[in-house]
mmCIF file of C-alpha atoms in Angstrom:
data_model
loop_
_atom_site.group_PDB
_atom_site.id
_atom_site.type_symbol
_atom_site.label_atom_id
_atom_site.label_comp_id
_atom_site.label_asym_id
_atom_site.label_seq_id
_atom_site.Cartn_x
_atom_site.Cartn_y
_atom_site.Cartn_z
ATOM 1 C CA UNK A 102 6.767 -18.748 -24.648
ATOM 2 C CA UNK A 103 7.201 -14.968 -24.940
ATOM 3 C CA UNK A 104 7.235 -12.964 -21.729
ATOM 4 C CA UNK A 105 8.198 -9.486 -20.571
ATOM 5 C CA UNK A 106 10.583 -9.536 -17.673
ATOM 6 C CA UNK A 107 11.749 -6.749 -15.337
ATOM 7 C CA UNK A 108 15.520 -6.911 -14.950
ATOM 8 C CA UNK A 109 16.129 -3.486 -13.384
ATOM 9 C CA UNK A 110 15.347 0.227 -13.573
ATOM 10 C CA UNK A 111 14.282 1.064 -17.151
ATOM 11 C CA UNK A 112 15.311 -2.455 -18.151
ATOM 12 C CA UNK A 113 12.368 -4.509 -19.467
ATOM 13 C CA UNK A 114 13.122 -7.365 -21.841
ATOM 14 C CA UNK A 115 10.898 -9.460 -23.999
ATOM 15 C CA UNK A 116 12.346 -12.940 -23.677
ATOM 16 C CA UNK A 117 11.589 -16.546 -24.402
ATOM 17 C CA UNK A 118 11.036 -18.596 -21.251
ATOM 18 C CA UNK A 119 9.585 -21.965 -20.354
ATOM 19 C CA UNK A 120 5.826 -22.361 -20.578
ATOM 20 C CA UNK A 121 4.302 -22.992 -17.107
ATOM 21 C CA UNK A 122 2.432 -26.233 -16.303
ATOM 22 C CA UNK A 123 -0.662 -26.808 -14.220
ATOM 23 C CA UNK A 124 0.853 -28.640 -11.235
ATOM 24 C CA UNK A 125 -1.186 -29.809 -8.239
ATOM 25 C CA UNK A 126 -3.808 -27.200 -7.231
ATOM 26 C CA UNK A 127 -2.966 -24.897 -10.105
ATOM 27 C CA UNK A 128 -4.834 -23.571 -13.127
ATOM 28 C CA UNK A 129 -3.066 -22.810 -16.451
ATOM 29 C CA UNK A 130 -4.515 -19.837 -18.331
ATOM 30 C CA UNK A 131 -3.987 -18.676 -21.845
ATOM 31 C CA UNK A 132 -3.647 -14.904 -21.469
ATOM 32 C CA UNK A 133 -6.002 -12.933 -23.729
ATOM 33 C CA UNK A 134 -5.598 -9.402 -22.413
ATOM 34 C CA UNK A 135 -3.443 -7.611 -19.811
ATOM 35 C CA UNK A 136 -3.476 -4.004 -18.771
ATOM 36 C CA UNK A 137 -0.437 -1.883 -17.929
ATOM 37 C CA UNK A 138 -0.901 -0.730 -14.357
ATOM 38 C CA UNK A 139 0.423 2.395 -12.684
ATOM 39 C CA UNK A 140 2.326 0.036 -10.387
ATOM 40 C CA UNK A 141 4.045 -1.469 -13.423
ATOM 41 C CA UNK A 142 4.955 2.038 -14.619
ATOM 42 C CA UNK A 143 6.373 2.887 -11.180
ATOM 43 C CA UNK A 144 8.566 -0.224 -11.283
ATOM 44 C CA UNK A 145 9.793 0.725 -14.724
ATOM 45 C CA UNK A 146 10.791 4.287 -13.853
ATOM 46 C CA UNK A 147 11.550 4.140 -10.116
ATOM 47 C CA UNK A 148 11.782 0.406 -9.143
ATOM 48 C CA UNK A 149 12.270 -1.852 -7.492
ATOM 49 C CA UNK A 150 9.233 -1.016 -5.271
ATOM 50 C CA UNK A 151 7.417 -4.318 -4.914
ATOM 51 C CA UNK A 152 9.706 -6.395 -7.081
ATOM 52 C CA UNK A 153 12.185 -8.442 -5.076
ATOM 53 C CA UNK A 154 15.764 -7.745 -6.164
ATOM 54 C CA UNK A 155 18.756 -9.489 -4.743
ATOM 55 C CA UNK A 156 16.689 -11.362 -2.115
ATOM 56 C CA UNK A 157 13.956 -13.908 -2.895
ATOM 57 C CA UNK A 158 10.353 -13.052 -2.100
ATOM 58 C CA UNK A 159 9.369 -15.040 0.997
ATOM 59 C CA UNK A 160 6.234 -16.523 -0.590
ATOM 60 C CA UNK A 161 7.232 -17.070 -4.223
ATOM 61 C CA UNK A 162 10.921 -17.791 -3.670
ATOM 62 C CA UNK A 163 11.644 -15.611 -6.755
ATOM 63 C CA UNK A 164 13.651 -12.492 -7.413
ATOM 64 C CA UNK A 165 14.344 -10.343 -10.452
ATOM 65 C CA UNK A 166 14.186 -10.935 -13.293
ATOM 66 C CA UNK A 167 10.440 -11.583 -13.005
ATOM 67 C CA UNK A 168 7.577 -11.687 -15.498
ATOM 68 C CA UNK A 169 5.356 -8.570 -15.152
ATOM 69 C CA UNK A 170 1.587 -8.058 -15.536
ATOM 70 C CA UNK A 171 -1.169 -8.525 -12.956
ATOM 71 C CA UNK A 172 -4.316 -7.082 -14.632
ATOM 72 C CA UNK A 173 -5.228 -9.948 -16.992
ATOM 73 C CA UNK A 174 -7.962 -12.161 -18.328
ATOM 74 C CA UNK A 175 -7.828 -15.385 -20.217
ATOM 75 C CA UNK A 176 -9.145 -18.862 -20.862
ATOM 76 C CA UNK A 177 -8.338 -21.959 -18.832
ATOM 77 C CA UNK A 178 -6.422 -24.515 -20.944
ATOM 78 C CA UNK A 179 -5.301 -26.996 -18.226
ATOM 79 C CA UNK A 180 -6.092 -27.787 -14.609
ATOM 80 C CA UNK A 181 -3.885 -29.513 -12.084
ATOM 81 C CA UNK A 182 -4.682 -32.386 -9.726
ATOM 82 C CA UNK A 183 -7.200 -31.438 -7.065
ATOM 83 C CA UNK A 184 -8.710 -28.449 -8.853
ATOM 84 C CA UNK A 185 -12.531 -28.734 -8.720
ATOM 85 C CA UNK A 186 -14.014 -25.205 -9.009
ATOM 86 C CA UNK A 187 -12.520 -24.338 -12.400
ATOM 87 C CA UNK A 188 -12.647 -26.370 -15.602
ATOM 88 C CA UNK A 189 -10.890 -26.228 -18.998
ATOM 89 C CA UNK A 190 -12.577 -23.630 -21.243
ATOM 90 C CA UNK A 191 -13.649 -21.293 -18.401
ATOM 91 C CA UNK A 192 -13.175 -17.585 -19.075
ATOM 92 C CA UNK A 193 -11.440 -16.146 -16.048
ATOM 93 C CA UNK A 194 -9.616 -13.311 -14.317
ATOM 94 C CA UNK A 195 -6.999 -13.627 -11.646
ATOM 95 C CA UNK A 196 -6.905 -11.983 -8.228
ATOM 96 C CA UNK A 197 -3.086 -11.745 -8.076
ATOM 97 C CA UNK A 198 -2.519 -11.558 -4.271
ATOM 98 C CA UNK A 199 -0.017 -13.821 -2.564
ATOM 99 C CA UNK A 200 -0.635 -14.169 1.200
ATOM 100 C CA UNK A 201 0.914 -16.466 3.784
ATOM 101 C CA UNK A 202 -2.343 -17.460 5.488
ATOM 102 C CA UNK A 203 -0.722 -17.594 8.964
ATOM 103 C CA UNK A 204 0.150 -14.007 10.042
ATOM 104 C CA UNK A 205 -2.123 -11.868 12.230
ATOM 105 C CA UNK A 206 -3.699 -10.117 9.247
ATOM 106 C CA UNK A 207 -4.341 -13.348 7.343
ATOM 107 C CA UNK A 208 -5.928 -14.874 10.462
ATOM 108 C CA UNK A 209 -8.339 -11.898 10.498
ATOM 109 C CA UNK A 210 -9.168 -12.451 6.812
ATOM 110 C CA UNK A 211 -7.284 -9.271 5.808
ATOM 111 C CA UNK A 212 -5.054 -11.094 3.308
ATOM 112 C CA UNK A 213 -4.132 -7.920 1.423
ATOM 113 C CA UNK A 214 -2.337 -6.753 4.604
ATOM 114 C CA UNK A 215 -0.319 -9.972 4.944
ATOM 115 C CA UNK A 216 3.114 -9.400 6.416
ATOM 116 C CA UNK A 217 4.625 -11.133 3.389
ATOM 117 C CA UNK A 218 2.082 -10.002 0.837
ATOM 118 C CA UNK A 219 3.052 -9.878 -2.819
ATOM 119 C CA UNK A 220 1.377 -9.589 -6.235
ATOM 120 C CA UNK A 221 1.634 -12.075 -9.044
ATOM 121 C CA UNK A 222 3.386 -10.230 -11.812
ATOM 122 C CA UNK A 223 5.411 -8.114 -9.280
ATOM 123 C CA UNK A 224 6.643 -10.648 -6.710
ATOM 124 C CA UNK A 225 6.953 -13.579 -9.064
ATOM 125 C CA UNK A 226 4.615 -16.392 -9.950
ATOM 126 C CA UNK A 227 4.546 -15.501 -13.642
ATOM 127 C CA UNK A 228 2.639 -12.537 -15.083
ATOM 128 C CA UNK A 229 0.098 -11.445 -17.564
ATOM 129 C CA UNK A 230 2.627 -9.976 -20.026
ATOM 130 C CA UNK A 231 3.229 -13.528 -21.302
ATOM 131 C CA UNK A 232 1.326 -16.121 -23.274
ATOM 132 C CA UNK A 233 0.450 -18.407 -20.366
ATOM 133 C CA UNK A 234 0.177 -18.178 -16.549
ATOM 134 C CA UNK A 235 -0.250 -20.904 -14.027
ATOM 135 C CA UNK A 236 -1.653 -19.917 -10.680
ATOM 136 C CA UNK A 237 -3.377 -21.285 -7.600
ATOM 137 C CA UNK A 238 -7.038 -22.210 -7.973
ATOM 138 C CA UNK A 239 -8.231 -19.840 -5.253
ATOM 139 C CA UNK A 240 -6.875 -16.876 -7.209
ATOM 140 C CA UNK A 241 -9.123 -17.566 -10.215
ATOM 141 C CA UNK A 242 -12.560 -15.984 -10.718
ATOM 142 C CA UNK A 243 -14.846 -16.938 -13.597
ATOM 143 C CA UNK A 244 -16.356 -14.223 -15.740
ATOM 144 C CA UNK A 245 -19.667 -14.490 -17.706
ATOM 145 C CA UNK A 246 -19.819 -14.709 -21.483
ATOM 146 C CA UNK A 247 -21.439 -11.239 -21.457
ATOM 147 C CA UNK A 248 -18.110 -9.645 -20.492
ATOM 148 C CA UNK A 249 -15.325 -9.355 -23.049
ATOM 149 C CA UNK A 250 -11.727 -10.236 -22.223
ATOM 150 C CA UNK A 251 -10.981 -6.528 -22.428
ATOM 151 C CA UNK A 252 -13.561 -5.882 -19.742
ATOM 152 C CA UNK A 253 -12.112 -8.702 -17.766
ATOM 153 C CA UNK A 254 -8.644 -7.068 -17.814
ATOM 154 C CA UNK A 255 -10.252 -4.137 -15.976
ATOM 155 C CA UNK A 256 -11.573 -6.250 -13.030
ATOM 156 C CA UNK A 257 -8.283 -5.988 -11.074
ATOM 157 C CA UNK A 258 -7.856 -2.231 -11.218
ATOM 158 C CA UNK A 259 -11.625 -1.736 -10.729
ATOM 159 C CA UNK A 260 -11.311 -3.805 -7.569
ATOM 160 C CA UNK A 261 -8.810 -1.266 -6.173
ATOM 161 C CA UNK A 262 -11.360 1.477 -6.828
ATOM 162 C CA UNK A 263 -14.361 -0.411 -5.404
ATOM 163 C CA UNK A 264 -12.421 -1.462 -2.324
ATOM 164 C CA UNK A 265 -11.339 2.171 -1.723
ATOM 165 C CA UNK A 266 -14.963 3.363 -1.841
ATOM 166 C CA UNK A 267 -16.247 0.421 0.236
ATOM 167 C CA UNK A 268 -13.522 1.076 2.856
ATOM 168 C CA UNK A 269 -14.547 4.712 3.101
ATOM 169 C CA UNK A 270 -17.381 6.276 5.159
ATOM 170 C CA UNK A 271 -19.323 7.236 2.045
ATOM 171 C CA UNK A 272 -23.089 7.207 2.327
ATOM 172 C CA UNK A 273 -25.580 7.507 -0.513
ATOM 173 C CA UNK A 274 -26.074 11.193 -1.244
ATOM 174 C CA UNK A 275 -22.568 12.310 -0.112
ATOM 175 C CA UNK A 276 -20.309 14.602 -2.044
ATOM 176 C CA UNK A 277 -16.903 13.228 -3.028
ATOM 177 C CA UNK A 278 -13.839 14.615 -4.753
ATOM 178 C CA UNK A 279 -11.281 12.551 -6.670
ATOM 179 C CA UNK A 280 -7.796 14.007 -7.043
ATOM 180 C CA UNK A 281 -6.290 12.576 -10.250
ATOM 181 C CA UNK A 282 -8.256 11.199 -13.192
ATOM 182 C CA UNK A 283 -5.802 8.603 -14.263
ATOM 183 C CA UNK A 284 -6.963 4.976 -14.687
ATOM 184 C CA UNK A 285 -7.620 4.350 -11.023
ATOM 185 C CA UNK A 286 -9.093 7.819 -10.398
ATOM 186 C CA UNK A 287 -11.548 7.253 -13.246
ATOM 187 C CA UNK A 288 -12.514 3.840 -11.827
ATOM 188 C CA UNK A 289 -12.987 5.446 -8.381
ATOM 189 C CA UNK A 290 -15.485 7.821 -10.147
ATOM 190 C CA UNK A 291 -17.364 4.750 -11.384
ATOM 191 C CA UNK A 292 -17.285 3.128 -7.960
ATOM 192 C CA UNK A 293 -18.650 6.285 -6.392
ATOM 193 C CA UNK A 294 -21.503 6.308 -8.876
ATOM 194 C CA UNK A 295 -22.289 2.747 -7.989
ATOM 195 C CA UNK A 296 -22.226 3.638 -4.279
ATOM 196 C CA UNK A 297 -24.696 6.441 -4.728
ATOM 197 C CA UNK A 298 -22.578 9.559 -4.438
ATOM 198 C CA UNK A 299 -24.711 12.637 -5.185
ATOM 199 C CA UNK A 300 -21.907 14.824 -6.476
ATOM 200 C CA UNK A 301 -18.477 13.675 -7.752
ATOM 201 C CA UNK A 302 -15.752 16.202 -8.404
ATOM 202 C CA UNK A 303 -12.579 15.362 -10.317
ATOM 203 C CA UNK A 304 -9.432 17.463 -10.019
ATOM 204 C CA UNK A 305 -7.214 16.988 -13.056
ATOM 205 C CA UNK A 306 -4.834 18.899 -15.296
ATOM 206 C CA UNK A 307 -4.782 16.752 -18.427
ATOM 207 C CA UNK A 308 -7.357 17.834 -21.014
ATOM 208 C CA UNK A 309 -7.874 14.265 -22.225
ATOM 209 C CA UNK A 310 -8.341 12.906 -18.695
ATOM 210 C CA UNK A 311 -10.604 15.815 -17.816
ATOM 211 C CA UNK A 312 -12.796 14.874 -20.785
ATOM 212 C CA UNK A 313 -12.842 11.209 -19.615
ATOM 213 C CA UNK A 314 -13.837 12.234 -16.079
ATOM 214 C CA UNK A 315 -16.613 14.426 -17.461
ATOM 215 C CA UNK A 316 -17.794 11.622 -19.761
ATOM 216 C CA UNK A 317 -18.150 9.428 -16.717
ATOM 217 C CA UNK A 318 -20.270 12.079 -15.008
ATOM 218 C CA UNK A 319 -17.828 13.894 -12.756
ATOM 219 C CA UNK A 320 -17.744 17.665 -12.286
ATOM 220 C CA UNK A 321 -14.232 18.617 -13.351
ATOM 221 C CA UNK A 322 -12.011 21.214 -11.601
ATOM 222 C CA UNK A 323 -8.809 22.288 -13.354
ATOM 223 C CA UNK A 324 -6.142 23.373 -10.825
ATOM 224 C CA UNK A 325 -4.773 25.791 -13.438
ATOM 225 C CA UNK A 326 -8.028 27.653 -13.465
ATOM 226 C CA UNK A 327 -9.034 27.547 -9.774
ATOM 227 C CA UNK A 328 -7.809 27.541 -6.254
ATOM 228 C CA UNK A 329 -8.891 23.946 -5.913
ATOM 229 C CA UNK A 330 -9.548 23.926 -2.118
ATOM 230 C CA UNK A 331 -11.554 27.087 -2.228
ATOM 231 C CA UNK A 332 -13.538 26.026 -5.292
ATOM 232 C CA UNK A 333 -14.496 22.715 -3.726
ATOM 233 C CA UNK A 334 -15.581 24.427 -0.523
ATOM 234 C CA UNK A 335 -17.668 26.902 -2.555
ATOM 235 C CA UNK A 336 -19.338 24.286 -4.638
ATOM 236 C CA UNK A 337 -20.013 21.868 -1.790
ATOM 237 C CA UNK A 338 -21.047 24.496 0.814
ATOM 238 C CA UNK A 339 -18.256 23.741 3.232
ATOM 239 C CA UNK A 340 -16.182 20.932 1.829
ATOM 240 C CA UNK A 341 -16.540 17.453 0.380
ATOM 241 C CA UNK A 342 -17.611 14.559 2.623
ATOM 242 C CA UNK A 343 -14.734 12.497 1.309
ATOM 243 C CA UNK A 344 -11.620 13.108 -0.777
ATOM 244 C CA UNK A 345 -9.783 10.360 -2.622
ATOM 245 C CA UNK A 346 -6.075 11.048 -3.355
ATOM 246 C CA UNK A 347 -5.099 9.105 -6.446
ATOM 247 C CA UNK A 348 -2.045 11.009 -7.742
ATOM 248 C CA UNK A 349 0.817 10.064 -5.410
ATOM 249 C CA UNK A 350 2.010 13.711 -5.650
ATOM 250 C CA UNK A 351 2.865 15.097 -2.168
ATOM 251 C CA UNK A 352 1.337 18.611 -2.492
ATOM 252 C CA UNK A 353 -1.903 17.112 -3.725
ATOM 253 C CA UNK A 354 -2.315 15.249 -0.479
ATOM 254 C CA UNK A 355 -2.483 18.549 1.366
ATOM 255 C CA UNK A 356 -5.134 19.741 -1.059
ATOM 256 C CA UNK A 357 -7.137 16.561 -0.509
ATOM 257 C CA UNK A 358 -7.061 17.094 3.262
ATOM 258 C CA UNK A 359 -8.036 20.753 3.093
ATOM 259 C CA UNK A 360 -10.847 20.088 0.543
ATOM 260 C CA UNK A 361 -12.954 18.157 3.025
ATOM 261 C CA UNK A 362 -15.553 19.420 5.456
ATOM 262 C CA UNK A 363 -15.422 19.329 9.230
ATOM 263 C CA UNK A 364 -15.110 15.648 10.252
ATOM 264 C CA UNK A 365 -14.577 14.741 6.603
ATOM 265 C CA UNK A 366 -12.522 11.795 5.384
ATOM 266 C CA UNK A 367 -9.432 11.503 3.248
ATOM 267 C CA UNK A 368 -8.731 8.196 1.524
ATOM 268 C CA UNK A 369 -5.182 7.666 0.224
ATOM 269 C CA UNK A 370 -5.393 5.300 -2.714
ATOM 270 C CA UNK A 371 -2.076 5.978 -4.464
ATOM 271 C CA UNK A 372 1.352 4.633 -3.779
ATOM 272 C CA UNK A 373 3.817 7.421 -2.974
ATOM 273 C CA UNK A 374 7.396 7.234 -4.301
ATOM 274 C CA UNK A 375 8.607 9.757 -1.672
ATOM 275 C CA UNK A 376 7.659 11.345 1.628
ATOM 276 C CA UNK A 377 4.749 13.745 1.756
ATOM 277 C CA UNK A 378 4.736 16.566 4.299
ATOM 278 C CA UNK A 379 1.426 17.497 5.847
ATOM 279 C CA UNK A 380 0.298 19.773 8.707
ATOM 280 C CA UNK A 381 -1.336 17.591 11.340
ATOM 281 C CA UNK A 382 -3.389 20.542 12.586
ATOM 282 C CA UNK A 383 -5.261 20.457 9.293
ATOM 283 C CA UNK A 384 -6.580 17.054 10.492
ATOM 284 C CA UNK A 385 -6.768 17.785 14.230
ATOM 285 C CA UNK A 386 -8.522 21.178 14.153
ATOM 286 C CA UNK A 387 -11.301 19.884 11.871
ATOM 287 C CA UNK A 388 -11.496 16.378 13.371
ATOM 288 C CA UNK A 389 -10.880 14.912 9.930
ATOM 289 C CA UNK A 390 -10.137 11.245 9.384
ATOM 290 C CA UNK A 391 -7.368 10.012 7.040
ATOM 291 C CA UNK A 392 -6.823 6.421 6.096
ATOM 292 C CA UNK A 393 -5.203 4.432 3.279
ATOM 293 C CA UNK A 394 -5.855 1.238 1.363
ATOM 294 C CA UNK A 395 -3.620 -1.221 -0.383
ATOM 295 C CA UNK A 396 -4.986 -3.370 -3.139
ATOM 296 C CA UNK A 397 -8.297 -5.001 -2.267
ATOM 297 C CA UNK A 398 -9.882 -8.038 -0.552
ATOM 298 C CA UNK A 399 -13.128 -9.859 -1.169
ATOM 299 C CA UNK A 400 -14.413 -7.588 -3.960
ATOM 300 C CA UNK A 401 -13.772 -9.372 -7.215
ATOM 301 C CA UNK A 402 -17.264 -10.929 -7.373
ATOM 302 C CA UNK A 403 -18.884 -7.547 -6.701
ATOM 303 C CA UNK A 404 -16.824 -5.882 -9.435
ATOM 304 C CA UNK A 405 -17.814 -8.547 -11.953
ATOM 305 C CA UNK A 406 -21.515 -8.121 -10.962
ATOM 306 C CA UNK A 407 -21.257 -4.321 -11.342
ATOM 307 C CA UNK A 408 -19.606 -4.783 -14.781
ATOM 308 C CA UNK A 409 -22.562 -6.831 -15.879
ATOM 309 C CA UNK A 410 -24.738 -3.783 -15.034
ATOM 310 C CA UNK A 411 -22.552 -1.498 -17.139
ATOM 311 C CA UNK A 412 -20.160 0.042 -14.589
ATOM 312 C CA UNK A 413 -16.362 0.379 -15.274
ATOM 313 C CA UNK A 414 -16.916 0.340 -19.054
ATOM 314 C CA UNK A 415 -13.901 -0.689 -21.126
ATOM 315 C CA UNK A 416 -15.080 1.236 -24.155
ATOM 316 C CA UNK A 417 -14.750 4.517 -22.254
ATOM 317 C CA UNK A 418 -11.526 3.735 -20.406
ATOM 318 C CA UNK A 419 -9.264 1.851 -22.830
ATOM 319 C CA UNK A 420 -7.368 4.241 -25.046
ATOM 320 C CA UNK A 421 -4.922 1.900 -26.820
ATOM 321 C CA UNK A 422 -4.570 -1.791 -27.638
ATOM 322 C CA UNK A 423 -1.115 -3.150 -28.492
ATOM 323 C CA UNK A 424 0.730 -6.442 -29.057
ATOM 324 C CA UNK A 425 3.210 -7.869 -26.592
ATOM 325 C CA UNK A 426 6.060 -7.282 -29.061
ATOM 326 C CA UNK A 427 5.453 -3.488 -28.820
ATOM 327 C CA UNK A 428 4.908 -3.223 -25.097
ATOM 328 C CA UNK A 429 7.959 -1.170 -24.139
ATOM 329 C CA UNK A 430 7.800 1.452 -26.906
ATOM 330 C CA UNK A 431 4.014 1.642 -27.402
ATOM 331 C CA UNK A 432 3.047 0.747 -23.852
ATOM 332 C CA UNK A 433 5.359 1.890 -21.067
ATOM 333 C CA UNK A 434 6.979 4.741 -22.981
ATOM 334 C CA UNK A 435 3.689 5.875 -24.433
ATOM 335 C CA UNK A 436 2.239 6.195 -20.899
ATOM 336 C CA UNK A 437 5.197 8.304 -19.910
ATOM 337 C CA UNK A 438 5.087 10.618 -22.938
ATOM 338 C CA UNK A 439 1.405 10.726 -24.066
ATOM 339 C CA UNK A 440 -0.856 12.310 -21.504
ATOM 340 C CA UNK A 441 -3.865 11.315 -23.489
ATOM 341 C CA UNK A 442 -3.403 7.651 -22.548
ATOM 342 C CA UNK A 443 -5.623 6.189 -19.832
ATOM 343 C CA UNK A 444 -5.536 2.432 -19.995
ATOM 344 C CA UNK A 445 -3.406 0.487 -22.493
ATOM 345 C CA UNK A 446 -4.240 -3.194 -22.987
ATOM 346 C CA UNK A 447 -1.727 -5.729 -24.253
ATOM 347 C CA UNK A 448 -2.408 -8.928 -26.158
ATOM 348 C CA UNK A 449 0.246 -11.667 -26.298
ATOM 349 C CA UNK A 450 -0.935 -12.862 -29.670
ATOM 350 C CA UNK A 451 -1.348 -11.154 -32.995
#
């Protein structure tokens, strides 16, 4: 089958590899749709970050080259011995988290914090930028017929956003600000709407992404036009209740901290490629709280239910649909060069 594999920095290759099989406890899925994630882009331009290179991943036993893609939907075409919750023909999405099940975090049910944690499509195990994937039964979630495969491909990134909001101190009626209206930032806006935020501000430079944020109901603030921190304090009468940092840009983290009110909260959602300097007194003197999240846990069913109610709409978030053969030029490179892109979906079949 065709599959896109990461070999090294700026080295992605579309290759022919063996088709996976549904061994004991596994489910084989024909991939219908897979999104290009910001994590995939980071691996392309600055990796390896999560991808094991030189040393095998402790849970998958794999190292580069690995098949990429972890935001995908598809149809079950084969089940292995012992599988009883999934059947052939089911329409599904995959929660692509590998966890050991025995470390302190796993014993507490916090499998996304596993000491050996990895993601299918980054740590091995196959990936959605291919024709088929075989994965463990517990990773598979069924989606209803009312949701398209395109919508299904947004479940994984939407889970990041919903988990970020559910992990925060947000209460219905609160005021929130989202720094960065890329794919995850836009999904955070949707999750904030679902959680009952009264006012949602989006800080973004890109005209296209500003328009998307506004279309989703956010109040947009352009940092070229305003002193962002002062403007947020003016509009919220003292600062936002919660700020979500979704850019991974070090100076923006400082803005996120300073934009919140006394005893406000800062949620770090992005993955940073380098160190970010902050002034601890900006937290201490206002008794602010800052925390971060990685991935998600126990939210896929909630995301799917919210999608059935119209949240996280693919028609407003997907900006391009491409074939697997064109993924490097019209996918990864397009995301680097074309600031109007939000979410690009890839199909392995013509």
